[in-house]
CSV table of N, CA and C in Angstrom, one decimal:
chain,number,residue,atom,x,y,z
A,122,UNK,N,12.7,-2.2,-1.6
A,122,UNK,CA,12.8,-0.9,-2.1
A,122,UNK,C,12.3,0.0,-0.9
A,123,UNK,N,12.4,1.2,-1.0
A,123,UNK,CA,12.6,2.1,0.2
A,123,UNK,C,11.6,3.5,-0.7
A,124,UNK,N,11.3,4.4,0.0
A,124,UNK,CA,10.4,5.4,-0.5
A,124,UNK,C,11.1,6.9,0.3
A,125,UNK,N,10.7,8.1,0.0
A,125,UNK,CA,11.4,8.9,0.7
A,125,UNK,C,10.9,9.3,2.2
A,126,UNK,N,11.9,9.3,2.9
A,126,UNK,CA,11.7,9.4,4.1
A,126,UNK,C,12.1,8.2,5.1
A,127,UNK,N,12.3,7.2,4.5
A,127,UNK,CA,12.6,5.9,4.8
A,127,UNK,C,13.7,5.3,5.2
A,128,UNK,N,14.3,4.0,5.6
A,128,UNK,CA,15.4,3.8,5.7
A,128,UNK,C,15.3,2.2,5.7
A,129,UNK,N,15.8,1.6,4.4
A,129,UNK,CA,15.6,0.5,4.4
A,129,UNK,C,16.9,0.2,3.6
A,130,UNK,N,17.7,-1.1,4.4
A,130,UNK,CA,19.2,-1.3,4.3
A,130,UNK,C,19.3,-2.9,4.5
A,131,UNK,N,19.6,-3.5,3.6
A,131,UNK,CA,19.8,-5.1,3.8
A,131,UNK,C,18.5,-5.7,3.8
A,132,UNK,N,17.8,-6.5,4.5
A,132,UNK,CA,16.8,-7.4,4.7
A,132,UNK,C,16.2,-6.6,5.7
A,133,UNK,N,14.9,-6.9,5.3
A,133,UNK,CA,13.6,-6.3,5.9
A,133,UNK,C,13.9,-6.6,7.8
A,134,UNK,N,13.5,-5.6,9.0
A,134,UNK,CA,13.3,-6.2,10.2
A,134,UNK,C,12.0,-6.4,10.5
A,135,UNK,N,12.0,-7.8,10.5
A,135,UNK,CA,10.4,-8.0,10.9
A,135,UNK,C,9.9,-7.4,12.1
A,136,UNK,N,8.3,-7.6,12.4
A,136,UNK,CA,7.9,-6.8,13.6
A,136,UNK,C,8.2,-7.8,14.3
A,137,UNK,N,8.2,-7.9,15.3
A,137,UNK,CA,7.9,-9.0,16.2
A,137,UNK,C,6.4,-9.5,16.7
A,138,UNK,N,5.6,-8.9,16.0
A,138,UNK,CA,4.2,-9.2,16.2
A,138,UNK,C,3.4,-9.7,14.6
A,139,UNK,N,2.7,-10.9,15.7
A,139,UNK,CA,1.9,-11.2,14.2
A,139,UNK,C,0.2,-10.6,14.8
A,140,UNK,N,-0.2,-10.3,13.3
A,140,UNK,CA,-1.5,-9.5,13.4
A,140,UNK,C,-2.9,-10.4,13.4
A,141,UNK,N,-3.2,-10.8,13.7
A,141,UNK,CA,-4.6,-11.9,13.0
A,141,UNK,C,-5.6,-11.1,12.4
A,142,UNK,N,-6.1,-11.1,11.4
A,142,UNK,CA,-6.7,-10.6,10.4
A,142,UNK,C,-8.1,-11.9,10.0
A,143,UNK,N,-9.5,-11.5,9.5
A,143,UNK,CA,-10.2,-12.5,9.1
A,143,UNK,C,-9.4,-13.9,8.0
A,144,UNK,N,-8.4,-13.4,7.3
A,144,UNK,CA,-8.0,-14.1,6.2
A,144,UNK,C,-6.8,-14.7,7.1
A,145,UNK,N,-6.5,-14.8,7.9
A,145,UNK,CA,-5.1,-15.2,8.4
A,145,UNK,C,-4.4,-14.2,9.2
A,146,UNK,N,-3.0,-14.7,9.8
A,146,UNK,CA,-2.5,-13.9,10.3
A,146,UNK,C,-1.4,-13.2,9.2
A,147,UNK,N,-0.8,-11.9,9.7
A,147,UNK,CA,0.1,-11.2,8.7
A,147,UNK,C,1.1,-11.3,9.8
A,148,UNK,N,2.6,-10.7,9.6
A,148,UNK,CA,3.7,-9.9,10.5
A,148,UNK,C,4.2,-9.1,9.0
A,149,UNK,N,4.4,-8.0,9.8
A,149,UNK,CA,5.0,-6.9,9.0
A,149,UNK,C,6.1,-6.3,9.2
A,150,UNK,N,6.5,-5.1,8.7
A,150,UNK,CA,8.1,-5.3,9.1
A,150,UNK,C,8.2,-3.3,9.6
A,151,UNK,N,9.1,-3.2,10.8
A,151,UNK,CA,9.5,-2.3,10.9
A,151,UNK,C,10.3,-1.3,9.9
A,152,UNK,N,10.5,0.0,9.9
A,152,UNK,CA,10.7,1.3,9.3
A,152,UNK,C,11.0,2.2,10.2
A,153,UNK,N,12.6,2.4,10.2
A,153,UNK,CA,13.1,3.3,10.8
A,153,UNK,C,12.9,4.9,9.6
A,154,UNK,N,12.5,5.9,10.3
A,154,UNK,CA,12.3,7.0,9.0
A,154,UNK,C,13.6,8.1,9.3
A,155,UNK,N,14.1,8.6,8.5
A,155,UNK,CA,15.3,9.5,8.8
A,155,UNK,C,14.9,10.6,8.9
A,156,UNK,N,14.5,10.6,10.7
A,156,UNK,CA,14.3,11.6,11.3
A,156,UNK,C,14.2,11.1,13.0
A,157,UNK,N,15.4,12.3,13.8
A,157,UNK,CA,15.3,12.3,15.1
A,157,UNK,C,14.0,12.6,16.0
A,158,UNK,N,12.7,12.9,14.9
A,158,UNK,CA,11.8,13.2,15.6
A,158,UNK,C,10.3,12.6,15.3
A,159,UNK,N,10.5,11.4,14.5
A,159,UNK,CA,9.7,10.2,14.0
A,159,UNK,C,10.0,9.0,14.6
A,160,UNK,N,8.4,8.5,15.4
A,160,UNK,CA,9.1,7.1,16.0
A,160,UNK,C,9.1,6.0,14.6
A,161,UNK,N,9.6,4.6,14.7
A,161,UNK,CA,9.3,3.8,14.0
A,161,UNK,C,8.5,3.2,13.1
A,162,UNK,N,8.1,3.1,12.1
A,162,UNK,CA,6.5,2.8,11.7
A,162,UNK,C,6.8,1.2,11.3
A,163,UNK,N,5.4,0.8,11.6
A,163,UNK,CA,4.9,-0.9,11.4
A,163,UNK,C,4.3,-0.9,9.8
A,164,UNK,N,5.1,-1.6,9.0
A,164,UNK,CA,4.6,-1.3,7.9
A,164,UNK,C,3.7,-2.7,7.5
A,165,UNK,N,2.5,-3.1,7.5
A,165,UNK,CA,2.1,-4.2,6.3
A,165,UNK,C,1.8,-3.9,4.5
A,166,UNK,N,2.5,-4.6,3.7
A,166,UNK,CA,2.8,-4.1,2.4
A,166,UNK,C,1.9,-5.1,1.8
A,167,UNK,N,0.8,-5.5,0.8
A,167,UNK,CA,0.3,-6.2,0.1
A,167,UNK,C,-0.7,-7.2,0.9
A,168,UNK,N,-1.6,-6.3,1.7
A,168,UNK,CA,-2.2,-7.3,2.7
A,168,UNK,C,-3.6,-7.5,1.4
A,169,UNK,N,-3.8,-8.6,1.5
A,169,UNK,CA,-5.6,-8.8,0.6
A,169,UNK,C,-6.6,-8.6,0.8
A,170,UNK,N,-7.5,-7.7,0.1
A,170,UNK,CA,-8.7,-7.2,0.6
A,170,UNK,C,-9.8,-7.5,0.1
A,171,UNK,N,-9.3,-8.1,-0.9
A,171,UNK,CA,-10.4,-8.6,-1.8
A,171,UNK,C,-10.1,-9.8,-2.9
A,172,UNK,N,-10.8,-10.9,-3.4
A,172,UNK,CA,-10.2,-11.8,-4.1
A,172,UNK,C,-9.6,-11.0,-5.8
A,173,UNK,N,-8.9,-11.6,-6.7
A,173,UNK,CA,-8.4,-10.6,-7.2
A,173,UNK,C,-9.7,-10.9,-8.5
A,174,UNK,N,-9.9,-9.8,-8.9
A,174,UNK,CA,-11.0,-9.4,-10.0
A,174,UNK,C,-10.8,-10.0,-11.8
A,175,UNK,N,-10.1,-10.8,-11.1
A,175,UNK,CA,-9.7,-11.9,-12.8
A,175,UNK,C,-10.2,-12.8,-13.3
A,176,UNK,N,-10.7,-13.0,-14.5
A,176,UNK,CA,-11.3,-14.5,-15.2
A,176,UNK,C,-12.7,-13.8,-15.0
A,177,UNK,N,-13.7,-14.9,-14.2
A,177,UNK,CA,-14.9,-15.0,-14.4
A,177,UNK,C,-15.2,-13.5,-13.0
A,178,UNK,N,-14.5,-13.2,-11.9
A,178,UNK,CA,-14.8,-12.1,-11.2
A,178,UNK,C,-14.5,-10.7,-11.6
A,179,UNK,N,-13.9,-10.7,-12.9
A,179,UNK,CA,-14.0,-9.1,-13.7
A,179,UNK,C,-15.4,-8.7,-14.0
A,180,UNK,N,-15.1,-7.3,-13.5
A,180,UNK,CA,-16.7,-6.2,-13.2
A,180,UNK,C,-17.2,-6.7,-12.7
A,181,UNK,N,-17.1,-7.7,-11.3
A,181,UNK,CA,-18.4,-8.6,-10.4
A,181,UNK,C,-17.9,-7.9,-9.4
A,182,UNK,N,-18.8,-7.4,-8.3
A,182,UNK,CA,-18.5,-7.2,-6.8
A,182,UNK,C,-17.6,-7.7,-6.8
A,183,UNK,N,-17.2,-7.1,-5.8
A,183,UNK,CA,-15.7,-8.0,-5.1
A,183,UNK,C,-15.8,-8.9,-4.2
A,184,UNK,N,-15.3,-10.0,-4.5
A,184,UNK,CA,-15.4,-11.3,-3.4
A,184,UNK,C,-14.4,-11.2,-2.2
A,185,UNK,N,-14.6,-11.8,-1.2
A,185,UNK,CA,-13.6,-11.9,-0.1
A,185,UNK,C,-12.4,-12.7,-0.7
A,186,UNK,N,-11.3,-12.1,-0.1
A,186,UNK,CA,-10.3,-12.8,-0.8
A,186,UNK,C,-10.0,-14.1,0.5
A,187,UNK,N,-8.9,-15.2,-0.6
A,187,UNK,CA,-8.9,-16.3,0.0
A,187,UNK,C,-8.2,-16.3,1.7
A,188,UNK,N,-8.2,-17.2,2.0
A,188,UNK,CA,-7.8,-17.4,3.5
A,188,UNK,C,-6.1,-18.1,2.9
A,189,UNK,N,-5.5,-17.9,4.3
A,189,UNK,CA,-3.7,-18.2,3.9
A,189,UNK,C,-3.5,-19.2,4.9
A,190,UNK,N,-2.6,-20.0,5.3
A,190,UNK,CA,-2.4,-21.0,6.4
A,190,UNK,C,-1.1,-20.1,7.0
A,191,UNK,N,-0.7,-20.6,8.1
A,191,UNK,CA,0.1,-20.2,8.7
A,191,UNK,C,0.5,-18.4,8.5
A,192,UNK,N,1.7,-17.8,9.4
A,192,UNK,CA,1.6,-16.5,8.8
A,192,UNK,C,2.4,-15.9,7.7
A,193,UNK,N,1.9,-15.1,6.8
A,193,UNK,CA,2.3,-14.5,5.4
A,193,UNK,C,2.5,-13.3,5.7
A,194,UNK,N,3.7,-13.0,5.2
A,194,UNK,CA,4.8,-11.9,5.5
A,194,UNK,C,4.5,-11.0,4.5
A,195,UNK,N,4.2,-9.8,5.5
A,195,UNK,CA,3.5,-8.7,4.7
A,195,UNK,C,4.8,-7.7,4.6
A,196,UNK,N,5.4,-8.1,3.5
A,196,UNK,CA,7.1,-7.0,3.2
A,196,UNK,C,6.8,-6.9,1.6
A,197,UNK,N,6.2,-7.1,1.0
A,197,UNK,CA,6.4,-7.1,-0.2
A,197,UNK,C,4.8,-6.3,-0.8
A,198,UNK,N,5.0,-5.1,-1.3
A,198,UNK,CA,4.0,-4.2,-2.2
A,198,UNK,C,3.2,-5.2,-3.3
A,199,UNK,N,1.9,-5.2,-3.0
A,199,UNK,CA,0.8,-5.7,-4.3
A,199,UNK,C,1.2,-4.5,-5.5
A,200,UNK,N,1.1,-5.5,-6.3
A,200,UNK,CA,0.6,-4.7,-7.5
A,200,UNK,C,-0.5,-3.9,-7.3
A,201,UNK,N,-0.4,-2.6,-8.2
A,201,UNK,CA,-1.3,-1.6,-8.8
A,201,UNK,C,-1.6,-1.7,-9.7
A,202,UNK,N,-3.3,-1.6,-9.6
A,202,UNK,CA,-4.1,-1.4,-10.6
A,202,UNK,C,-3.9,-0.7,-12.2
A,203,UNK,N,-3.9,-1.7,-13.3
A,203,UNK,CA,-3.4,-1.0,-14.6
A,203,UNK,C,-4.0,0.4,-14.9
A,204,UNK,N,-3.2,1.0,-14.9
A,204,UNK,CA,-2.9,2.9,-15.7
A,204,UNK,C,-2.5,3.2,-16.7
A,205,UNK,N,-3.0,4.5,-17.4
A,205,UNK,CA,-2.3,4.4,-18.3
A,205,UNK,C,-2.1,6.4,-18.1
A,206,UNK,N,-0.6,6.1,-18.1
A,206,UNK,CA,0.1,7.6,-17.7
A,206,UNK,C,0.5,8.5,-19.0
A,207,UNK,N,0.9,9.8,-18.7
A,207,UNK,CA,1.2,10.3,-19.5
A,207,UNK,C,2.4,10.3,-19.8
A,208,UNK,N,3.2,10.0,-21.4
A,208,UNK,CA,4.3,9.8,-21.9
A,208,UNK,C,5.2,11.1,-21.2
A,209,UNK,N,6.5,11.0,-20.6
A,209,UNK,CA,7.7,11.8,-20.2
A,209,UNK,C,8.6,11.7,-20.3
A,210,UNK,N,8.6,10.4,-21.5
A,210,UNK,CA,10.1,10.1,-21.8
A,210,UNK,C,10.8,11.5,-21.9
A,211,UNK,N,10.0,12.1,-23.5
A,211,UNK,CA,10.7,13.5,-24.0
A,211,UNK,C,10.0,14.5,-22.6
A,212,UNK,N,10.9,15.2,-22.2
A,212,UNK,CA,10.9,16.0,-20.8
A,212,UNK,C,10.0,17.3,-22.1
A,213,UNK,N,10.7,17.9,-22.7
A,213,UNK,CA,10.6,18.7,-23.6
A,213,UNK,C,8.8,18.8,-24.7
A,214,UNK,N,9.1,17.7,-24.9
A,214,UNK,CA,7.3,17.2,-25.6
A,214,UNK,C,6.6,16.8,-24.3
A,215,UNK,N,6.9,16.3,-22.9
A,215,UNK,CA,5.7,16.6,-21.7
A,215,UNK,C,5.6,17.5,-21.4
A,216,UNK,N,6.3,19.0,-21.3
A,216,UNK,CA,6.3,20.0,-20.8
A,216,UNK,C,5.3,21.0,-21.7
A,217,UNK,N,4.9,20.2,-23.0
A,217,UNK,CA,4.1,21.7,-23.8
A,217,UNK,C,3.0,21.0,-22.7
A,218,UNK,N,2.2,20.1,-22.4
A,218,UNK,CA,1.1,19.6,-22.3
A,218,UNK,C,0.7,19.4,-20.5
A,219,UNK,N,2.0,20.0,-19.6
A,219,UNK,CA,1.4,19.5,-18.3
A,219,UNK,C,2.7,20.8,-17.7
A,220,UNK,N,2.1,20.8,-15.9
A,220,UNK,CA,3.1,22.3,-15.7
A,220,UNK,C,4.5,21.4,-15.3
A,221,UNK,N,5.7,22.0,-14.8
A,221,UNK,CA,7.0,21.2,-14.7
A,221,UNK,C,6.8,20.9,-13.4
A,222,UNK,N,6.3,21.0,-12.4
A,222,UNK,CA,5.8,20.6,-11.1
A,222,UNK,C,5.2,19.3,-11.3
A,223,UNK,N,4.2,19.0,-12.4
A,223,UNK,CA,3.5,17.8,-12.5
A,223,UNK,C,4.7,16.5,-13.0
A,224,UNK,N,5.2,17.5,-14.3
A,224,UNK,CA,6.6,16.3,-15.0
A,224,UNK,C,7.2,15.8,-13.9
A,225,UNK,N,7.7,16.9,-12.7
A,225,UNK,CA,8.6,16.0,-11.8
A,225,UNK,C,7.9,15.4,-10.9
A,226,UNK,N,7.0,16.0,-10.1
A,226,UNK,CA,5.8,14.7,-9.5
A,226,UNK,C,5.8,13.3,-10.4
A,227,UNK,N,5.4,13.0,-11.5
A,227,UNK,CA,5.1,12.1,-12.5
A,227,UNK,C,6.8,11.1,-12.2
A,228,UNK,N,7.8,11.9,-12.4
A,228,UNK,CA,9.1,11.5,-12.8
A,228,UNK,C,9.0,10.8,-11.4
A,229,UNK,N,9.4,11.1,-10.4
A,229,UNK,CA,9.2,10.3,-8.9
A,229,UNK,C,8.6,9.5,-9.1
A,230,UNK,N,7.0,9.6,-9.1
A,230,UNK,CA,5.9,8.4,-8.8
A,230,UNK,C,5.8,7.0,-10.0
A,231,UNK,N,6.0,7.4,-11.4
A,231,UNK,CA,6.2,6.5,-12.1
A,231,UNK,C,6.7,5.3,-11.8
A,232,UNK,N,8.0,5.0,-11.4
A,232,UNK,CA,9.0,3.5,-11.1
A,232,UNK,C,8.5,3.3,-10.0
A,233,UNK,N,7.6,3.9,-9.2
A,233,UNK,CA,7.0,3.2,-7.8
A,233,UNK,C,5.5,2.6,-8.6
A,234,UNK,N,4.9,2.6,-9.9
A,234,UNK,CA,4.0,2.0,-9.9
A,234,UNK,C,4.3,1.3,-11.2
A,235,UNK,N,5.2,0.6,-11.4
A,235,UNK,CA,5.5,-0.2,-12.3
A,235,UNK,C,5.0,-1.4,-12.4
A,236,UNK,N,5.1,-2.0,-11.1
A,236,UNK,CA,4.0,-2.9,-11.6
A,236,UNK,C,2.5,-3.3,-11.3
A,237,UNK,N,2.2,-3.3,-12.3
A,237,UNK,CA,1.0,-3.4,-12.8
A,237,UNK,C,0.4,-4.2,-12.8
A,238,UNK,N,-1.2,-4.8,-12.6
A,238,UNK,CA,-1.5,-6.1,-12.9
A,238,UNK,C,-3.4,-5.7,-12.6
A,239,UNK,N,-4.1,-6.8,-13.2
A,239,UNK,CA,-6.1,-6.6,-12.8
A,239,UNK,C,-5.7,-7.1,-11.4
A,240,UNK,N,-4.8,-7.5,-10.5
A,240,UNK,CA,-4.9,-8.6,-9.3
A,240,UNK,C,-4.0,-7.5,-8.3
A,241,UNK,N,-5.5,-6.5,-8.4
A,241,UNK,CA,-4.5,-5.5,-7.4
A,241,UNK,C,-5.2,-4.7,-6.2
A,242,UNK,N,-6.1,-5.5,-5.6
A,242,UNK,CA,-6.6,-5.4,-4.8
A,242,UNK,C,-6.2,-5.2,-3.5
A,243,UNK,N,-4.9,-4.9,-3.4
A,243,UNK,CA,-3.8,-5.1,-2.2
A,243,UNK,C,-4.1,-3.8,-1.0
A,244,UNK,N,-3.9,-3.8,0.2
A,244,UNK,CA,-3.7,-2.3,1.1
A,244,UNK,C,-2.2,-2.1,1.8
A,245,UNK,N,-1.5,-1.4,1.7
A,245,UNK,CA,-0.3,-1.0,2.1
A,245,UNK,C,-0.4,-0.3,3.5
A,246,UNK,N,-0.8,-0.9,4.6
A,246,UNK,CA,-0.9,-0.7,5.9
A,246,UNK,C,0.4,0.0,6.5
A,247,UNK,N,-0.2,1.6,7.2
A,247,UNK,CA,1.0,1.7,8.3
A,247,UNK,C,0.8,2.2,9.9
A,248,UNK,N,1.3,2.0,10.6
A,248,UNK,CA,1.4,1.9,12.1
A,248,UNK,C,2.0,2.2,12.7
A,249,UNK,N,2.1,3.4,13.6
A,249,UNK,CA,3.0,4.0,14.1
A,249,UNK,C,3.7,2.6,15.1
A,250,UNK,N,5.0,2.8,15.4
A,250,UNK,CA,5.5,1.6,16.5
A,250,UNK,C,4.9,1.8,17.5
A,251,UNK,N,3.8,2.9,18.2
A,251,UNK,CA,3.4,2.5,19.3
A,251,UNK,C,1.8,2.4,18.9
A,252,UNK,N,2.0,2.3,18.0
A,252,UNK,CA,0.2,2.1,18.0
A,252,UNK,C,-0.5,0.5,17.9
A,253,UNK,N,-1.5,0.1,17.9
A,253,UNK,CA,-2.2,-1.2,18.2
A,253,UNK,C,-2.5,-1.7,17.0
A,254,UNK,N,-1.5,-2.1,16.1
A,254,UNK,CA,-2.0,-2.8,14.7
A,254,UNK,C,-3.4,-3.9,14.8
A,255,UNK,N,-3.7,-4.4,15.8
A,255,UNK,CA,-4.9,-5.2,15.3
A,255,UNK,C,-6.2,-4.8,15.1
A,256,UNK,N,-6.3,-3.8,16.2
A,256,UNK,CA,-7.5,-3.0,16.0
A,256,UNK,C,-7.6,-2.1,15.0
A,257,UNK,N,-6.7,-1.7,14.9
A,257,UNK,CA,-6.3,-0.5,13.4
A,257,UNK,C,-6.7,-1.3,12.3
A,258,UNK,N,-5.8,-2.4,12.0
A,258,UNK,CA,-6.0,-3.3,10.9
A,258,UNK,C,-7.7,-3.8,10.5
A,259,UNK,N,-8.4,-4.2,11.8
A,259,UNK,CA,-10.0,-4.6,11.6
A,259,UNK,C,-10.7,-3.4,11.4
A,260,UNK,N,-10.2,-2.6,12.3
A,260,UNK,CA,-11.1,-1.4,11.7
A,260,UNK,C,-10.8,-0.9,10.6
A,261,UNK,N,-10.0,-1.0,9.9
A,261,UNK,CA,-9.6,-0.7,8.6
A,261,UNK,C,-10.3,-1.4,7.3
A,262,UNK,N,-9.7,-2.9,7.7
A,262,UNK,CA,-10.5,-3.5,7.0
A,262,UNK,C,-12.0,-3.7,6.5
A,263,UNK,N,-13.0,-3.4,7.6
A,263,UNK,CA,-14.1,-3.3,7.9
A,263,UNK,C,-14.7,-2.0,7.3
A,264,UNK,N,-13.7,-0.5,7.3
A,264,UNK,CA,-14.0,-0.1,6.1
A,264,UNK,C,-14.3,0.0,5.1
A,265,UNK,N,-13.2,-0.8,4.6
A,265,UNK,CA,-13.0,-1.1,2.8
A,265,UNK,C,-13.7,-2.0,2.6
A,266,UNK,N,-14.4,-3.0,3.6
A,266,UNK,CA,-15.5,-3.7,2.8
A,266,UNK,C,-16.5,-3.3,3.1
A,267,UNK,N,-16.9,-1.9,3.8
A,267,UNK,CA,-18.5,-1.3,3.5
A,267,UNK,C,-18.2,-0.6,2.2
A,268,UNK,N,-17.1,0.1,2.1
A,268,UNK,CA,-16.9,0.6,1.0
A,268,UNK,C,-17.5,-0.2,-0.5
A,269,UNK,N,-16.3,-0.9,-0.6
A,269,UNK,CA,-16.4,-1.9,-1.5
A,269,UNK,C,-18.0,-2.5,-1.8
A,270,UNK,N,-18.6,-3.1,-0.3
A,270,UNK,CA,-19.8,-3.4,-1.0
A,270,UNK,C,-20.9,-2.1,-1.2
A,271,UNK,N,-20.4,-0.9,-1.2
A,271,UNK,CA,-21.3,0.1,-1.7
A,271,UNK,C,-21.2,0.9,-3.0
A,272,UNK,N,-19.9,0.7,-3.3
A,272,UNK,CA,-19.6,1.2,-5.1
A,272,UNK,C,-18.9,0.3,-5.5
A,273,UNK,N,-18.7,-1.7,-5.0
A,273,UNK,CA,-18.6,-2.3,-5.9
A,273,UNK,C,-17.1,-2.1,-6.7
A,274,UNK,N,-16.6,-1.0,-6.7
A,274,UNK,CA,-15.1,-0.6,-7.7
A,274,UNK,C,-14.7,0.7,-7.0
A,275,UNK,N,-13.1,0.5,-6.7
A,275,UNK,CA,-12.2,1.0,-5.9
A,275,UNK,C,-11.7,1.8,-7.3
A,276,UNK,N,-11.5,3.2,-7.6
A,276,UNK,CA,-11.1,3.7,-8.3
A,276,UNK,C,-9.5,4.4,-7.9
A,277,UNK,N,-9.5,4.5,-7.0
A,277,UNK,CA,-8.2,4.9,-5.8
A,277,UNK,C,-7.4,3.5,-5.6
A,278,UNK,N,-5.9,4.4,-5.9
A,278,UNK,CA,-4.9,3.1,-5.8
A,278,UNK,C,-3.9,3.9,-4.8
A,279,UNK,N,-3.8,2.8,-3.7
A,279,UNK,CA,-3.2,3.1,-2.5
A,279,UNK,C,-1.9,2.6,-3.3
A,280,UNK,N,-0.8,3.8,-2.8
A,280,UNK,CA,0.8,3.7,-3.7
A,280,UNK,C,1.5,3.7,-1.9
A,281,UNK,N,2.6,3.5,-1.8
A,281,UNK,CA,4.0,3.3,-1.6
A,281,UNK,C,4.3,5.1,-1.2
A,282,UNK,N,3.8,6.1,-1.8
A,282,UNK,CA,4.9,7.1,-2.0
A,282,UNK,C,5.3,8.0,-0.8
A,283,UNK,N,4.1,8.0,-0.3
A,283,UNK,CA,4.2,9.1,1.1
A,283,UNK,C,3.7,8.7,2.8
A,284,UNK,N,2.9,7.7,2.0
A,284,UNK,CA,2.3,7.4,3.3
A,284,UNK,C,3.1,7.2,4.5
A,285,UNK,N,4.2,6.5,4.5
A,285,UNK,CA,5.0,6.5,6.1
A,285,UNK,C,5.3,7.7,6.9
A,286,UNK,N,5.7,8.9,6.7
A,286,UNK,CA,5.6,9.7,6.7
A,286,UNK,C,4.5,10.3,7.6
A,287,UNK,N,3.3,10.2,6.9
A,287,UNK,CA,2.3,10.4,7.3
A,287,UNK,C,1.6,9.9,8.5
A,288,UNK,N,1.8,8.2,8.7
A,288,UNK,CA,1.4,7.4,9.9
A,288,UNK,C,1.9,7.7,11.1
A,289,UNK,N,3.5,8.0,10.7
A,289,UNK,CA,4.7,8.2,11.6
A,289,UNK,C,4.1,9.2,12.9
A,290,UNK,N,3.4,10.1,12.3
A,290,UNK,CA,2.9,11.1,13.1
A,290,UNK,C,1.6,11.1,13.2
A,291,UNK,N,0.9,11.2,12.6
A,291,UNK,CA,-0.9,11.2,12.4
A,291,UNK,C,-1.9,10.2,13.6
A,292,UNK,N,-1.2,8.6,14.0
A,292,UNK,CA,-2.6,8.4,15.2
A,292,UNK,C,-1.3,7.7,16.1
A,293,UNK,N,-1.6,8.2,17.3
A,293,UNK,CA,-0.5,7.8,18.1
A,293,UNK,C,-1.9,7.1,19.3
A,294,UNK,N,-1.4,6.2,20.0
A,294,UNK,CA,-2.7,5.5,20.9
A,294,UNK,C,-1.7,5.5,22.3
């Protein structure tokens, strides 16, 4: 699946770089964006950040998530954290209750967070093509687990919707 701004046609192009990460190595896949004035972005989609919070680890700190063997192809979006949104089936009965700017924000982002699941611990990594994914990646990572071991629970669900976009231009090295 593809998001706006994006250009994704047939089978994913992998990077040609694998990342090593504490849990394993990742490779992620290139993203052409439809624009003459955006370089390529490195996308990792569903990297693990944490073991997933199910069974006996619900409401427990978050544990390190498992280690992987060989490398695991980061193309495919973790699930998001279960929500519960507001009804828009009837356009008409959401509109007494929220402004029409929200309905259609809602209308977009909805089918990008379909699925759902407690085992959603996932980060949706992006990288300009010229930028240095491994250091980005640790220092990233190394964030979200001071974070994590300091409030314990991630209330913020990293989506799909805009971020390339954003990468594309924002840290260039």
């Amino acid at each position: 699946s593809s998001t706006r701004g994006e250009t994704e046609t047939g089978p994913p192009r992998y990077s040609s770089r694998i990342v090593e990460i504490q849990t394993g190595a990742i490779r992620g896949i290139i993203l052409e964006l439809n624009s003459r004035h955006l370089e390529p972005v490195e996308v990792f989609r569903g990297v693990p950040y944490a073991a997933p919070p199910v069974g006996p680890l619900r409401f427990q700190p978050p544990q390190a998530p498992v280690s992987w063997p060989g490398t695991r192809l980061a193309d495919t979006f973790g699930a998001v954290c279960p929500q519960k949104y507001p009804d828009i089936t009837n356009r008409t009965a959401a509109l007494q209750f929220m402004p029409k700017g929200r309905y259609q924000y809602l209308k977009k982002l909805l089918p990008l967070l379909a699925n759902q699941s407690e085992d959603c611990l996932f980060l949706n990594i992006y990288v300009p093509g010229s930028g240095k994914p491994r250091d980005f990646l640790l220092s990233l990572v190394e964030t979200v687990q001071v974070y994590l071991d300091q409030i314990y629970l991630i209330k913020y669900t990293w989506t799909k919707y805009t971020w390339t976009k954003y990468w594309s231009k924002s840290i260039r090295t």
